[in-house]
Amino acid sequence: MLKFGIIGGGWYGCHIASSLRALGFEVKLFEQHDRLFHEASGNNQFRLHQGFHYARHSATRVQSRDGCSRFIERYPGLSAPVANNIYAVPVGDSLVDYDTYRLVMTSTGLHFDEVAASDLDLTNIAGAMRTSERVLNLTRARSYFESSLGDCLRMGEPVRTVVNASEGVEIDGERFDFAIDASWGHFEGVPAQVFYEPTLLLYYEGPPDFPAVTLVDGPLCSIYPTEIDTLYTLSSVPFTPLGRCDTAGEARAARDEVTSALVEQRRMAMERQISRYVPGFRDLFRFAGPQLAIKTKPHGAFDDRSCHVFQTGNVFSVLSGKIDTIFFAVERILALIEAERGGMALHVPSSLRDDIRRVSRQVEQQ
Ligand SMILES: Cc1cc2nc3c(=O)[nH]c(=O)nc-3n(C[C@H](O)[C@H](O)[C@H](O)COP(=O)(O)OP(=O)(O)OC[C@H]3O[C@@H](n4cnc5c(N)ncnc54)[C@H](O)[C@@H]3O)c2cc1C
């Protein structure tokens, strides 16, 4: 039986561990903190993407579109519908016009209902659609994996060394067949051109029935509900990123040095930006506090958020995409192992000539 050591107790590490265990493999998951989902997986906008966010990247749309329905099937209690979920393309400020946006989403096979901009309490909008995107429930996800992974969790245990050996791999001296680095590049980095982005989202208290409003595509902003029906996150493409770092360590230092003055300055800018499209924002919402995290992003102008897996010897490293692209990671890892272990099948001689000889003899005897 293969033995896997997984580094990182976020969505990726937990889902990979759960899937490998379900297949009967032996698994240990190492998480440096005392609880799961302590980093990016517990500090984000909690949106179960379907692809509507990614007008400029087809692979991300397709992975999200497919991943979303699989996610609902596999983890039915860990997300909930958002009753009124609006994606809107503003006049002038978007990188794509509304007709192009609608065409891209239609051709991806995404379902939506168009909404007349005049029927929404929004301003400066060229066109809008209502989608069935959902919101993730962090509290339930954390407790689901804490209880289902139970005895394979090694909490409060930061991994320090992973050494590739000819047979297997050693994690802090313990032998495994494979190691999976699911730390989103925080343990050893990923063998791809990436940067680390410290981020600031803002939590707000607001009316329970307020719609999710996402302005697309480009340097825009969104307000999205959370698992608490009066709590929302406000995110902004220009004002949420707090820098662009070459290493995870630099990004952690930048995140940990954020001051209340910086939060206040960004809050003003983000409220000004959302008020351009949601004019009642300042009257309806009350600032509740900041949320800090780090994103690991590939370089490039197309907004690629798809998931990639790399293999070096017996170590896999995962460049995570969105939360609903977790399925891709584990399937890719299994496919790489199967290709390596089942490689002998490729050297089986063809039986076609035997078939030709057999059928020829049969025909000659007729
Ligand atoms: C501001 C923001 C908003 C986002 N919004 C969304 C959204 O709405 N929807 C969506 O789908 N995605 C969103 N994302 C992306 C989403 O958060 C990530 O796709 C997802 O959390 C990645 O999960 P992960 O398990 O790879 O990483 P993480 O959740 O960061 O988990 C990595 C884990 O590895 C652990 N670790 C690191 N080093 C070690 C070590 N040496 N030993 C042991 N453990 C270690 C960490 O403690 C951490 O728990 C957002 C991200 C950010 C930052």
Coordinates of C-alpha atoms and ligand atoms in Angstrom, one line a residue:
M1 CA 0.0 0.0 0.0
L2 CA 1.4 3.4 -1.0
K3 CA 2.1 5.9 1.8
F4 CA 1.7 9.6 1.2
G5 CA 2.9 12.6 3.3
I6 CA 1.0 15.8 2.6
I7 CA 2.2 19.2 3.6
G8 CA -0.5 21.8 4.3
G9 CA -4.0 21.7 5.8
G10 CA -5.9 24.0 3.5
W11 CA -8.5 23.0 0.9
Y12 CA -6.0 21.3 -1.3
G13 CA -4.2 19.3 1.3
C14 CA -7.4 18.2 3.0
H15 CA -9.2 17.2 -0.2
I16 CA -6.1 15.3 -1.5
A17 CA -5.8 13.5 1.8
S18 CA -9.4 12.7 1.9
S19 CA -9.4 11.3 -1.7
L20 CA -6.2 9.2 -1.2
R21 CA -7.6 7.8 2.0
A22 CA -10.9 6.9 0.2
L23 CA -8.8 4.9 -2.3
G24 CA -7.2 2.9 0.6
F25 CA -3.8 4.6 0.7
E26 CA -2.0 5.4 3.9
V27 CA -1.9 9.2 4.5
K28 CA -0.4 11.7 7.0
L29 CA -1.2 15.4 6.7
F30 CA 1.2 17.8 8.3
E31 CA -0.2 21.3 9.2
Q32 CA 2.0 23.8 10.9
H33 CA -0.9 25.6 12.7
D34 CA -3.1 24.1 15.4
R35 CA -6.2 24.3 13.2
L36 CA -7.1 23.5 9.5
F37 CA -7.8 26.3 7.0
H38 CA -5.7 28.9 8.9
E39 CA -4.1 30.5 5.9
A40 CA -5.6 31.3 2.5
S41 CA -8.4 28.6 2.7
G42 CA -9.8 30.4 5.8
N43 CA -9.2 33.9 4.6
N44 CA -10.7 34.6 1.2
Q45 CA -14.0 35.6 -0.4
F46 CA -15.6 32.1 0.1
R47 CA -17.0 32.1 -3.4
L48 CA -17.6 28.7 -5.0
H49 CA -16.6 29.8 -8.5
Q50 CA -18.4 28.6 -11.7
G51 CA -16.1 30.5 -14.1
F52 CA -17.9 33.9 -14.3
H53 CA -14.8 35.7 -12.8
Y54 CA -12.5 34.6 -15.6
A55 CA -13.5 36.1 -18.9
R56 CA -9.8 36.2 -20.0
H57 CA -8.8 32.6 -19.1
S58 CA -10.5 29.6 -20.7
A59 CA -8.7 26.8 -18.7
T60 CA -9.7 28.5 -15.4
R61 CA -13.3 28.9 -16.5
V62 CA -13.5 25.2 -17.6
Q63 CA -11.9 23.9 -14.5
S64 CA -14.2 26.0 -12.3
R65 CA -17.3 25.2 -14.3
D66 CA -16.7 21.4 -14.0
G67 CA -15.2 21.6 -10.5
C68 CA -18.2 23.5 -9.1
S69 CA -20.7 20.8 -9.8
R70 CA -18.4 18.1 -8.6
F71 CA -17.8 20.1 -5.5
I72 CA -21.5 20.3 -4.7
E73 CA -21.8 16.5 -5.3
R74 CA -18.8 15.6 -3.2
Y75 CA -19.2 18.1 -0.3
P76 CA -23.0 18.9 -0.4
G77 CA -23.1 20.5 3.1
L78 CA -20.1 22.8 2.6
S79 CA -21.6 25.5 0.4
A80 CA -25.0 27.2 0.1
P81 CA -26.8 29.0 -2.7
V82 CA -26.6 32.8 -2.9
A83 CA -30.2 33.9 -3.5
N84 CA -29.4 36.9 -5.6
N85 CA -25.9 36.7 -7.2
I86 CA -25.2 39.4 -9.8
Y87 CA -22.3 39.7 -12.2
A88 CA -22.3 43.2 -13.8
V89 CA -20.2 44.8 -16.5
P90 CA -19.7 48.5 -15.9
V91 CA -19.8 51.2 -18.5
G92 CA -16.3 52.1 -19.6
D93 CA -14.3 50.6 -16.6
S94 CA -14.2 47.0 -17.8
L95 CA -11.5 45.3 -20.0
V96 CA -14.3 43.6 -22.0
D97 CA -17.7 45.0 -23.1
Y98 CA -20.9 43.3 -22.0
D99 CA -21.7 41.6 -25.3
T100 CA -18.3 40.0 -25.4
Y101 CA -18.5 39.0 -21.7
R102 CA -22.0 37.4 -22.3
L103 CA -20.7 35.6 -25.4
V104 CA -17.6 34.2 -23.5
M105 CA -19.8 32.9 -20.7
T106 CA -22.4 31.4 -23.1
S107 CA -19.7 29.6 -25.1
T108 CA -18.3 28.2 -21.9
G109 CA -21.7 26.6 -21.3
L110 CA -22.4 28.6 -18.1
H111 CA -26.0 29.1 -17.2
F112 CA -27.3 32.6 -16.3
D113 CA -30.3 34.9 -16.5
E114 CA -29.9 38.4 -17.9
V115 CA -31.1 41.2 -15.7
A116 CA -32.0 44.6 -16.9
A117 CA -29.5 47.1 -15.4
S118 CA -32.5 49.4 -14.6
D119 CA -34.0 46.6 -12.4
L120 CA -31.0 46.7 -10.1
D121 CA -30.0 49.3 -7.5
L122 CA -26.7 49.7 -9.3
T123 CA -25.2 52.6 -11.3
N124 CA -22.8 52.9 -14.2
I125 CA -23.7 49.4 -15.4
A126 CA -23.7 48.3 -19.1
G127 CA -25.3 44.9 -18.5
A128 CA -25.8 42.3 -15.8
M129 CA -26.6 38.6 -15.3
R130 CA -27.9 36.6 -12.3
T131 CA -25.9 33.4 -11.7
S132 CA -26.3 30.4 -9.4
E133 CA -22.8 30.6 -7.9
R134 CA -22.6 29.6 -4.2
V135 CA -20.9 30.6 -1.0
L136 CA -18.6 28.3 1.0
N137 CA -19.2 27.5 4.6
L138 CA -15.7 27.7 6.3
T139 CA -16.9 26.6 9.8
R140 CA -18.5 23.5 8.5
A141 CA -15.5 22.7 6.1
R142 CA -13.1 23.0 9.0
S143 CA -15.0 20.7 11.3
Y144 CA -15.8 18.3 8.4
F145 CA -12.1 17.7 7.7
E146 CA -11.0 17.8 11.3
S147 CA -13.4 14.9 12.1
S148 CA -13.1 12.9 8.8
L149 CA -9.3 13.1 8.6
G150 CA -9.0 12.6 12.4
D151 CA -6.1 10.2 13.0
C152 CA -4.1 11.1 9.9
L153 CA -3.7 14.7 10.9
R154 CA -0.5 16.0 12.4
M155 CA -1.4 19.4 13.7
G156 CA 1.0 22.0 14.9
E157 CA 3.8 20.2 13.0
P158 CA 5.7 22.4 10.6
V159 CA 7.6 20.3 8.1
R160 CA 11.3 21.3 7.9
T161 CA 12.9 18.9 5.4
V162 CA 11.8 16.7 2.5
V163 CA 14.5 14.6 0.9
N164 CA 13.9 12.7 -2.3
A165 CA 15.4 9.2 -2.1
S166 CA 15.8 6.5 -4.8
E167 CA 13.0 4.6 -3.2
G168 CA 10.4 7.0 -1.8
V169 CA 11.0 10.2 0.1
E170 CA 11.8 11.3 3.7
I171 CA 9.7 13.9 5.5
D172 CA 11.6 15.1 8.6
G173 CA 13.3 11.6 8.6
E174 CA 10.1 9.6 8.2
R175 CA 9.8 7.4 5.1
F176 CA 6.9 7.8 2.6
D177 CA 6.4 6.7 -1.0
F178 CA 5.4 10.2 -2.1
A179 CA 5.3 13.7 -0.6
I180 CA 2.8 16.2 -1.7
D181 CA 3.6 19.9 -1.1
A182 CA 0.1 21.5 -0.8
S183 CA 1.4 24.6 1.0
W184 CA 0.6 26.9 -2.0
G185 CA 4.3 27.5 -2.5
H186 CA 5.1 28.3 1.2
F187 CA 7.2 25.3 2.0
E188 CA 9.6 25.0 -1.0
G189 CA 8.1 27.2 -3.7
V190 CA 6.7 25.8 -6.9
P191 CA 8.7 25.1 -10.1
A192 CA 6.9 27.8 -12.1
Q193 CA 7.1 31.5 -12.5
V194 CA 5.0 32.8 -9.6
F195 CA 4.8 35.7 -7.3
Y196 CA 3.3 36.0 -3.8
E197 CA 0.7 38.6 -3.1
P198 CA -0.3 39.7 0.4
T199 CA -3.9 40.7 0.4
L200 CA -6.4 42.7 2.3
L201 CA -10.2 42.0 2.2
L202 CA -12.6 44.0 4.3
Y203 CA -15.5 42.5 6.3
Y204 CA -18.8 44.5 6.6
E205 CA -22.0 44.1 8.5
G206 CA -25.0 44.7 6.1
P207 CA -28.6 43.9 5.4
P208 CA -29.2 40.1 5.2
D209 CA -30.9 40.1 1.8
F210 CA -28.4 42.3 -0.1
P211 CA -27.3 40.7 -3.4
A212 CA -23.8 39.5 -4.2
V213 CA -22.5 42.1 -6.6
T214 CA -19.4 41.4 -8.7
L215 CA -18.1 43.9 -11.2
V216 CA -16.2 42.4 -14.1
D217 CA -13.8 42.3 -15.8
G218 CA -10.5 43.9 -14.8
P219 CA -9.5 46.4 -12.1
L220 CA -12.9 46.3 -10.4
C221 CA -14.5 45.2 -7.1
S222 CA -17.1 43.0 -5.5
I223 CA -19.2 42.5 -2.4
Y224 CA -20.0 39.0 -1.5
P225 CA -21.9 37.3 1.4
T226 CA -20.4 34.9 3.9
E227 CA -21.8 32.0 5.9
I228 CA -23.2 34.6 8.4
D229 CA -26.2 36.2 6.7
T230 CA -25.4 39.8 7.8
L231 CA -21.6 39.6 7.1
Y232 CA -20.0 40.4 3.7
T233 CA -16.6 40.7 2.2
L234 CA -15.5 43.7 0.1
S235 CA -12.7 42.9 -2.4
S236 CA -11.0 45.2 -4.9
V237 CA -8.6 44.2 -7.7
P238 CA -6.6 47.4 -7.4
F239 CA -6.8 47.9 -3.6
T240 CA -6.8 44.3 -2.2
P241 CA -3.2 43.4 -3.2
L242 CA -0.6 44.8 -0.8
G243 CA 2.4 44.1 -2.9
R244 CA 4.1 41.7 -5.2
C245 CA 6.8 39.5 -3.6
D246 CA 9.3 37.1 -5.0
T247 CA 9.2 34.8 -2.0
A248 CA 6.6 33.5 0.4
G249 CA 8.7 34.7 3.3
E250 CA 8.7 38.3 2.0
A251 CA 4.9 38.1 1.5
R252 CA 4.4 36.9 5.1
A253 CA 6.5 39.7 6.4
A254 CA 4.5 42.3 4.4
R255 CA 1.2 40.8 5.6
D256 CA 2.4 40.8 9.3
E257 CA 3.4 44.4 9.1
V258 CA 0.1 45.8 8.0
T259 CA -0.9 48.8 10.1
S260 CA -4.3 50.2 11.0
A261 CA -3.4 53.4 9.0
L262 CA -2.9 51.3 5.9
V263 CA -6.2 49.4 6.5
E264 CA -8.0 52.8 6.9
Q265 CA -6.4 54.2 3.7
R266 CA -7.4 51.1 1.7
R267 CA -10.9 51.1 3.2
M268 CA -11.5 54.7 2.0
A269 CA -10.3 53.7 -1.5
M270 CA -12.4 50.5 -1.6
E271 CA -15.6 52.2 -0.3
R272 CA -15.1 55.0 -2.9
Q273 CA -14.7 52.4 -5.7
I274 CA -17.8 50.2 -4.7
S275 CA -19.9 53.3 -4.2
R276 CA -19.6 54.2 -7.9
Y277 CA -21.7 51.1 -8.7
V278 CA -23.5 50.5 -5.4
P279 CA -24.5 54.0 -4.5
G280 CA -26.2 53.1 -1.2
F281 CA -23.1 51.2 0.1
R282 CA -21.9 53.6 2.8
D283 CA -25.5 53.9 4.3
L284 CA -26.2 50.2 4.2
F285 CA -22.8 48.7 5.3
R286 CA -20.7 49.1 8.5
F287 CA -17.0 48.2 8.5
A288 CA -16.4 45.1 10.7
G289 CA -12.7 44.4 10.3
P290 CA -9.9 43.4 8.0
Q291 CA -8.9 40.0 6.6
L292 CA -5.3 39.3 5.7
A293 CA -4.0 36.5 3.5
I294 CA -1.5 35.6 0.8
K295 CA -2.2 34.5 -2.8
T296 CA 0.3 32.6 -4.9
K297 CA -0.2 33.7 -8.5
P298 CA 1.4 32.7 -11.9
H299 CA 3.0 35.6 -13.8
G300 CA 1.0 36.6 -16.9
A301 CA -1.6 39.0 -18.2
F302 CA -4.5 36.5 -18.7
D303 CA -5.6 36.1 -15.1
D304 CA -4.7 32.3 -15.0
R305 CA -6.1 30.8 -11.8
S306 CA -6.1 27.2 -13.0
C307 CA -4.5 24.4 -11.0
H308 CA -1.1 22.9 -11.9
V309 CA 0.8 19.9 -10.5
F310 CA 4.6 19.5 -10.8
Q311 CA 6.7 16.3 -10.1
T312 CA 10.3 16.2 -9.0
G313 CA 11.3 12.6 -8.2
N314 CA 8.8 11.4 -5.6
V315 CA 7.7 14.9 -4.6
F316 CA 4.6 16.5 -6.1
S317 CA 4.0 20.3 -5.7
V318 CA 0.7 21.8 -6.3
L319 CA 0.1 25.3 -7.6
S320 CA -3.4 25.7 -6.4
G321 CA -6.1 27.3 -8.5
K322 CA -9.5 28.2 -7.1
I323 CA -11.1 26.1 -4.4
D324 CA -13.3 24.2 -6.8
T325 CA -10.3 23.1 -8.8
I326 CA -9.1 20.8 -6.0
F327 CA -10.3 17.8 -8.0
F328 CA -7.8 18.5 -10.8
A329 CA -4.8 18.3 -8.3
V330 CA -5.5 14.8 -7.0
E331 CA -6.4 13.4 -10.4
R332 CA -3.2 14.7 -11.9
I333 CA -1.1 13.3 -9.1
L334 CA -2.7 9.8 -9.5
A335 CA -2.4 10.0 -13.3
L336 CA 1.4 10.7 -13.0
I337 CA 1.9 7.9 -10.5
E338 CA -0.1 5.5 -12.7
A339 CA 1.8 6.5 -15.8
E340 CA 5.1 5.9 -13.9
R341 CA 4.1 2.6 -12.3
G342 CA 2.1 1.2 -15.2
G343 CA 4.7 2.3 -17.7
M344 CA 5.6 -1.4 -18.4
A345 CA 2.3 -1.7 -20.2
L346 CA 3.7 0.5 -22.9
H347 CA 6.3 -2.2 -23.8
V348 CA 3.8 -5.0 -24.4
P349 CA 4.4 -6.1 -28.0
S350 CA 1.5 -5.5 -30.3
S351 CA -0.9 -8.5 -30.9
L352 CA -2.1 -7.1 -34.2
R353 CA 0.2 -9.3 -36.3
D354 CA -1.0 -12.4 -34.5
D355 CA -4.5 -11.3 -35.3
I356 CA -3.7 -10.8 -39.0
R357 CA -2.0 -14.2 -39.2
R358 CA -4.9 -15.9 -37.3
V359 CA -7.6 -14.4 -39.5
S360 CA -5.5 -15.0 -42.7
R361 CA -5.2 -18.7 -41.9
Q362 CA -8.9 -18.9 -41.1
V363 CA -9.8 -17.3 -44.5
E364 CA -7.4 -19.6 -46.4
Q365 CA -9.1 -22.6 -44.9
Q366 CA -12.5 -21.5 -46.1
Ligands
LIG1 C1 -8.0 37.4 -0.7 C2 -8.3 36.1 -1.4 C3 -9.5 35.8 -1.9 C4 -9.8 34.6 -2.5 N1 -11.1 34.3 -2.9 C5 -11.4 33.1 -3.4 C6 -12.8 32.8 -3.6 O1 -13.7 33.5 -3.4 N2 -13.0 31.5 -4.1 C7 -12.0 30.6 -4.4 O2 -12.3 29.5 -4.9 N3 -10.7 30.9 -4.1 C8 -10.4 32.1 -3.6 N4 -9.1 32.4 -3.3 C9 -8.1 31.4 -3.5 C10 -8.2 30.3 -2.4 O3 -8.0 30.9 -1.1 C11 -7.1 29.3 -2.7 O4 -7.4 28.7 -3.9 C12 -7.1 28.2 -1.7 O5 -7.2 28.6 -0.3 C13 -5.7 27.5 -1.8 O6 -5.7 26.4 -0.8 P1 -4.4 25.7 -0.4 O7 -4.8 24.5 0.4 O8 -3.6 25.4 -1.6 O9 -3.6 26.8 0.4 P2 -3.7 27.3 1.9 O10 -5.1 27.4 2.4 O11 -2.8 28.5 2.1 O12 -3.1 26.1 2.7 C14 -1.7 25.8 2.8 C15 -1.4 25.3 4.2 O13 0.0 24.9 4.2 C16 0.4 25.1 5.6 N5 1.9 25.0 5.6 C17 2.7 25.9 4.9 N6 4.0 25.6 5.2 C18 4.0 24.4 6.0 C19 5.0 23.6 6.5 N7 6.3 23.8 6.4 N8 4.6 22.6 7.3 C20 3.3 22.3 7.5 N9 2.3 23.1 7.0 C21 2.6 24.1 6.2 C22 -0.2 26.4 5.9 O14 -0.2 26.6 7.3 C23 -1.6 26.3 5.3 O15 -2.5 25.8 6.2 C24 -8.8 33.6 -2.6 C25 -7.5 33.9 -2.1 C26 -7.3 35.1 -1.4 C27 -6.0 35.3 -0.8

